[in-house]
XYZ file of C-alpha atoms in Angstrom:
339
model
C 31.450 9.607 30.392
C 28.131 10.906 29.119
C 25.973 8.104 27.743
C 22.758 7.609 25.791
C 20.423 5.088 27.435
C 18.366 2.886 25.109
C 15.393 0.576 25.102
C 15.566 -1.960 22.274
C 12.267 -2.949 20.641
C 12.517 -6.198 18.705
C 14.730 -9.126 19.688
C 15.071 -10.661 16.250
C 18.215 -10.861 14.137
C 18.673 -7.139 13.490
C 17.605 -6.230 16.998
C 20.204 -8.502 18.544
C 22.918 -7.037 16.307
C 22.087 -3.602 17.715
C 21.708 -4.918 21.251
C 25.090 -6.640 21.236
C 26.732 -3.566 19.759
C 25.302 -1.383 22.523
C 26.341 -3.774 25.276
C 29.785 -4.793 24.037
C 31.168 -2.255 21.560
C 29.778 1.239 22.197
C 30.903 2.743 25.529
C 28.750 5.836 24.957
C 25.620 3.680 24.674
C 23.784 1.933 27.490
C 21.050 -0.655 26.989
C 18.434 -0.594 29.741
C 15.852 -3.082 28.481
C 14.616 -5.137 25.548
C 11.014 -5.380 24.358
C 9.508 -8.163 22.281
C 5.912 -9.369 22.016
C 7.251 -12.913 22.275
C 7.949 -13.281 26.002
C 10.326 -16.201 25.550
C 12.350 -14.298 22.968
C 12.404 -11.154 25.112
C 13.545 -13.111 28.162
C 16.254 -14.941 26.230
C 17.565 -11.702 24.722
C 17.526 -9.944 28.078
C 19.406 -12.840 29.641
C 22.150 -12.635 27.051
C 22.392 -8.847 27.176
C 22.076 -8.520 30.942
C 19.079 -6.167 30.944
C 15.408 -6.153 31.898
C 12.707 -7.299 29.493
C 9.121 -6.422 28.617
C 6.493 -7.579 26.151
C 5.142 -4.094 25.428
C 6.775 -0.758 24.727
C 4.114 0.922 26.866
C 5.401 -0.937 29.920
C 8.998 -0.019 29.129
C 7.998 3.636 28.808
C 6.295 3.479 32.181
C 9.042 1.688 34.095
C 12.363 2.616 32.464
C 14.348 5.846 32.422
C 16.033 6.180 29.020
C 16.929 8.640 26.282
C 16.331 6.792 23.021
C 14.613 3.810 21.475
C 16.151 1.444 18.936
C 13.297 0.029 16.843
C 14.003 -3.317 15.186
C 10.506 -4.789 15.293
C 8.327 -5.805 12.339
C 7.551 -3.050 9.853
C 3.835 -2.807 10.611
C 4.640 -1.950 14.256
C 6.911 1.013 13.493
C 4.289 3.754 13.381
C 2.819 2.970 16.790
C 6.213 2.783 18.486
C 7.516 5.941 16.813
C 4.432 7.934 17.768
C 4.632 6.760 21.392
C 8.376 7.366 21.607
C 8.060 10.833 20.112
C 5.187 11.621 22.466
C 7.444 10.694 25.381
C 10.287 12.847 23.961
C 12.570 9.895 23.261
C 15.063 10.047 20.398
C 14.501 7.380 17.761
C 16.725 5.029 15.794
C 14.518 2.979 13.473
C 15.407 0.025 11.292
C 14.386 0.005 7.653
C 11.954 0.120 6.018
C 10.508 3.187 7.699
C 6.886 2.113 7.259
C 4.682 -0.219 5.267
C 3.084 2.624 3.292
C 3.249 6.354 2.656
C 0.329 7.194 4.943
C 2.108 5.662 7.937
C 5.434 7.251 7.016
C 3.891 10.728 6.857
C 2.185 10.210 10.215
C 5.541 9.248 11.723
C 7.131 12.349 10.244
C 4.461 14.570 11.795
C 4.938 12.968 15.209
C 8.722 13.335 15.148
C 8.626 16.940 13.948
C 5.999 17.908 16.530
C 8.085 16.410 19.338
C 11.395 17.819 18.121
C 13.239 14.566 18.795
C 16.121 13.183 16.783
C 15.473 10.427 14.264
C 17.809 8.220 12.255
C 16.756 5.526 9.792
C 18.898 2.399 9.685
C 20.392 2.533 6.203
C 23.668 1.071 7.422
C 25.272 0.778 3.991
C 26.067 4.474 4.233
C 28.367 3.533 7.123
C 29.905 0.447 5.533
C 33.592 1.278 4.870
C 33.574 -0.101 1.309
C 30.347 1.594 0.244
C 31.295 4.857 1.904
C 34.706 4.924 0.236
C 33.029 4.326 -3.131
C 30.710 7.264 -2.420
C 33.707 9.430 -1.547
C 35.411 8.419 -4.804
C 32.354 9.621 -6.704
C 32.340 12.928 -4.778
C 36.044 13.350 -5.576
C 35.282 13.014 -9.291
C 37.498 9.963 -9.769
C 35.126 8.356 -12.296
C 33.742 11.530 -13.849
C 30.015 12.065 -14.266
C 27.737 9.226 -13.239
C 26.271 7.058 -15.980
C 24.847 4.103 -14.026
C 24.352 3.283 -10.345
C 23.282 -0.324 -9.830
C 22.704 -1.996 -6.475
C 22.124 -5.736 -6.164
C 20.565 -7.287 -3.084
C 19.848 -11.014 -2.988
C 19.319 -13.344 -0.064
C 20.000 -17.080 0.104
C 16.671 -18.029 1.671
C 13.020 -17.040 1.545
C 12.228 -14.272 4.078
C 9.794 -14.889 6.960
C 6.164 -15.471 6.015
C 4.939 -12.083 7.280
C 7.012 -10.396 4.570
C 5.048 -12.265 1.906
C 1.997 -10.155 2.823
C 2.366 -6.697 1.295
C -0.310 -5.389 3.656
C 2.131 -5.892 6.544
C 5.565 -5.450 5.061
C 5.606 -3.340 1.937
C 6.694 -6.430 0.039
C 10.079 -7.771 -0.958
C 11.034 -4.485 -2.612
C 10.724 -2.708 0.743
C 11.996 -5.410 3.078
C 14.899 -6.707 0.989
C 15.852 -3.736 -1.174
C 15.269 -0.568 0.864
C 19.036 -0.455 1.396
C 19.608 -0.726 -2.351
C 17.115 2.020 -3.189
C 18.670 4.321 -0.606
C 22.151 3.550 -1.918
C 21.153 4.551 -5.451
C 19.504 7.767 -4.220
C 22.496 8.580 -1.998
C 24.995 8.194 -4.814
C 22.945 10.108 -7.384
C 21.776 12.952 -5.087
C 18.956 13.966 -7.428
C 15.187 13.652 -7.458
C 14.006 10.625 -9.459
C 11.550 11.401 -12.231
C 9.949 7.979 -12.664
C 10.369 4.307 -11.875
C 9.570 1.082 -13.692
C 9.317 -2.261 -11.948
C 9.125 -5.807 -13.238
C 8.783 -8.816 -10.939
C 8.073 -12.537 -11.102
C 7.785 -15.534 -8.812
C 10.366 -18.051 -10.017
C 11.000 -20.206 -6.954
C 8.298 -19.734 -4.310
C 4.981 -21.390 -5.242
C 4.036 -21.797 -1.569
C 4.122 -18.033 -1.038
C 2.127 -17.376 -4.202
C -0.572 -19.787 -3.000
C -1.195 -17.642 0.079
C -0.494 -14.263 -1.509
C -1.134 -14.099 -5.278
C 0.810 -10.841 -5.669
C 3.987 -12.269 -4.095
C 7.180 -12.030 -6.157
C 10.654 -13.364 -5.365
C 12.801 -11.714 -8.065
C 12.484 -8.187 -9.383
C 14.132 -5.347 -11.255
C 13.514 -1.663 -10.559
C 14.811 1.057 -12.846
C 14.939 4.642 -11.613
C 15.114 7.496 -14.108
C 16.688 10.800 -13.041
C 16.337 14.057 -14.960
C 19.781 14.953 -16.336
C 21.211 12.116 -14.287
C 22.414 8.530 -14.541
C 20.456 5.326 -14.836
C 19.495 3.821 -11.487
C 18.931 0.074 -11.178
C 17.918 -2.101 -8.226
C 18.196 -5.852 -8.770
C 16.797 -8.046 -6.012
C 15.711 -11.547 -5.204
C 15.149 -14.171 -2.510
C 15.751 -17.068 -2.340
C 18.794 -17.405 -4.572
C 20.457 -20.171 -2.572
C 24.063 -19.547 -3.585
C 24.988 -16.778 -1.104
C 24.088 -13.500 0.497
C 24.809 -11.186 -2.408
C 25.139 -7.424 -1.871
C 27.052 -5.610 -4.589
C 27.172 -2.241 -6.285
C 28.437 -1.091 -9.657
C 28.943 2.616 -10.239
C 29.791 3.550 -13.819
C 31.090 6.982 -14.723
C 32.331 8.755 -17.819
C 35.938 8.187 -16.697
C 35.834 4.836 -14.944
C 33.920 2.311 -12.882
C 33.728 1.341 -9.192
C 32.649 -2.089 -8.017
C 31.740 -2.799 -4.391
C 31.122 -6.148 -2.719
C 31.467 -9.781 -3.691
C 29.668 -13.067 -3.142
C 32.751 -14.685 -1.611
C 33.280 -14.582 2.129
C 36.432 -13.383 3.870
C 37.676 -16.784 4.974
C 40.573 -18.908 3.721
C 40.812 -20.291 0.196
C 40.970 -24.090 -0.089
C 43.038 -25.620 -2.921
C 42.508 -29.301 -3.818
C 43.134 -31.539 -6.855
C 39.390 -31.764 -7.447
C 38.732 -28.024 -7.203
C 41.431 -25.504 -7.932
C 40.230 -22.927 -5.433
C 37.266 -22.856 -3.093
C 36.234 -20.113 -0.682
C 32.989 -20.106 1.289
C 30.329 -17.742 0.002
C 29.157 -14.726 1.994
C 27.277 -16.080 5.001
C 24.762 -13.300 5.562
C 24.035 -9.617 5.974
C 24.973 -9.427 9.667
C 28.544 -10.514 8.913
C 28.930 -8.613 5.638
C 27.758 -5.321 7.124
C 28.869 -5.718 10.740
C 30.971 -2.548 10.561
C 28.076 -0.605 9.063
C 25.690 -1.677 11.823
C 28.186 -0.636 14.475
C 29.124 2.695 12.922
C 25.554 3.820 12.205
C 24.571 3.434 15.864
C 27.743 5.204 16.980
C 26.850 8.072 14.637
C 23.334 8.298 16.075
C 24.701 8.439 19.620
C 27.177 11.164 18.632
C 24.323 13.191 17.156
C 22.280 12.866 20.346
C 25.198 13.825 22.595
C 26.354 16.706 20.392
C 22.814 17.874 19.568
C 23.376 17.611 15.819
C 21.154 16.239 13.054
C 21.496 12.465 12.510
C 21.864 11.013 9.046
C 20.323 9.271 7.194
C 17.176 11.066 8.229
C 13.494 10.263 8.459
C 13.168 12.122 5.158
C 15.583 9.637 3.566
C 13.403 6.802 4.826
C 10.298 8.540 3.514
C 11.822 8.904 0.059
C 12.484 5.178 -0.126
C 8.854 4.513 0.818
C 7.777 6.809 -2.038
C 9.941 4.869 -4.495
C 8.614 1.520 -3.221
C 4.995 2.634 -3.596
C 5.662 3.957 -7.090
C 7.427 0.700 -7.939
C 4.447 -1.394 -6.880
C 2.106 0.903 -8.804
C 4.310 0.454 -11.861
C 4.230 -3.310 -11.393
C 0.427 -3.290 -11.261
C 0.070 -1.032 -14.310
C 2.877 -2.538 -16.368
C 4.288 0.887 -17.186
C 6.556 3.586 -15.711
C 5.138 5.721 -12.898
C 6.139 9.303 -12.162
C 7.475 10.341 -8.760
C 5.302 13.368 -8.017
C 6.231 14.449 -4.496
C 9.720 14.371 -3.022
């Protein structure tokens, strides 16, 4: 069986989801090594996955023979790894968000195009069975013309401290809601004309002390010419659950995707009529999406086809994020000029 050999960069939560999928669930994929700047984390991950470990991608490039890199490291490291991988003619699967700003994203695009390697951005909701079926329903015309596409993304806890710093992460809009922005763009399939963002810090005074521009809840509206309303509703920490839902309204009906309840049993007691645990987290909710997106990337490499979603899809989300933050600073809508 022909296989695609990978080096995994980043042994955090998302990285380990991809690593375990490669080792246990994708016969056409082979994991050669894991890279993490934290030696203890790299060693622990490598021990679990049964591979070699490094603390720098440069060392992995020098010592390992592989076909592709799976990038699941912090956002501000993406450009450097992508440029080095492309320079070494390695295919690239990169977690979202693509980059922390437009300048970095464009540099990554130039590197990938110059090298002619394949690139897929990790917008796994496109491969989630529920979301994908909803998208197919829209394409089949089951709800008529689109009126509203709304994507909600809320997390139970406050993200890691590095995300609080918009100089490193692109902010909560990028780190938490890139999937939501991409989902809206994917469903609508039109160029957005302008965006308007409002945001506040309701629950995180400690983050605001360090970073005055930090926000923990926000609303982004996306206006499309001759198209539907687009809305992204996000927030962390909400406490009650991991909450990822979509509502797609059309002229002939409505589609709703996702729920805050988990998939476990329902408990009935005299005190509470019915209780089911809330959704535990993104890794469980979207486990099928994470698996299928990596399978799709491997198929594209083996068949020499174009992976999707593309680097261009990642770049478009970065453009929307930057326009959103500009809108937030100005207090008014901001036009999307380039697309």
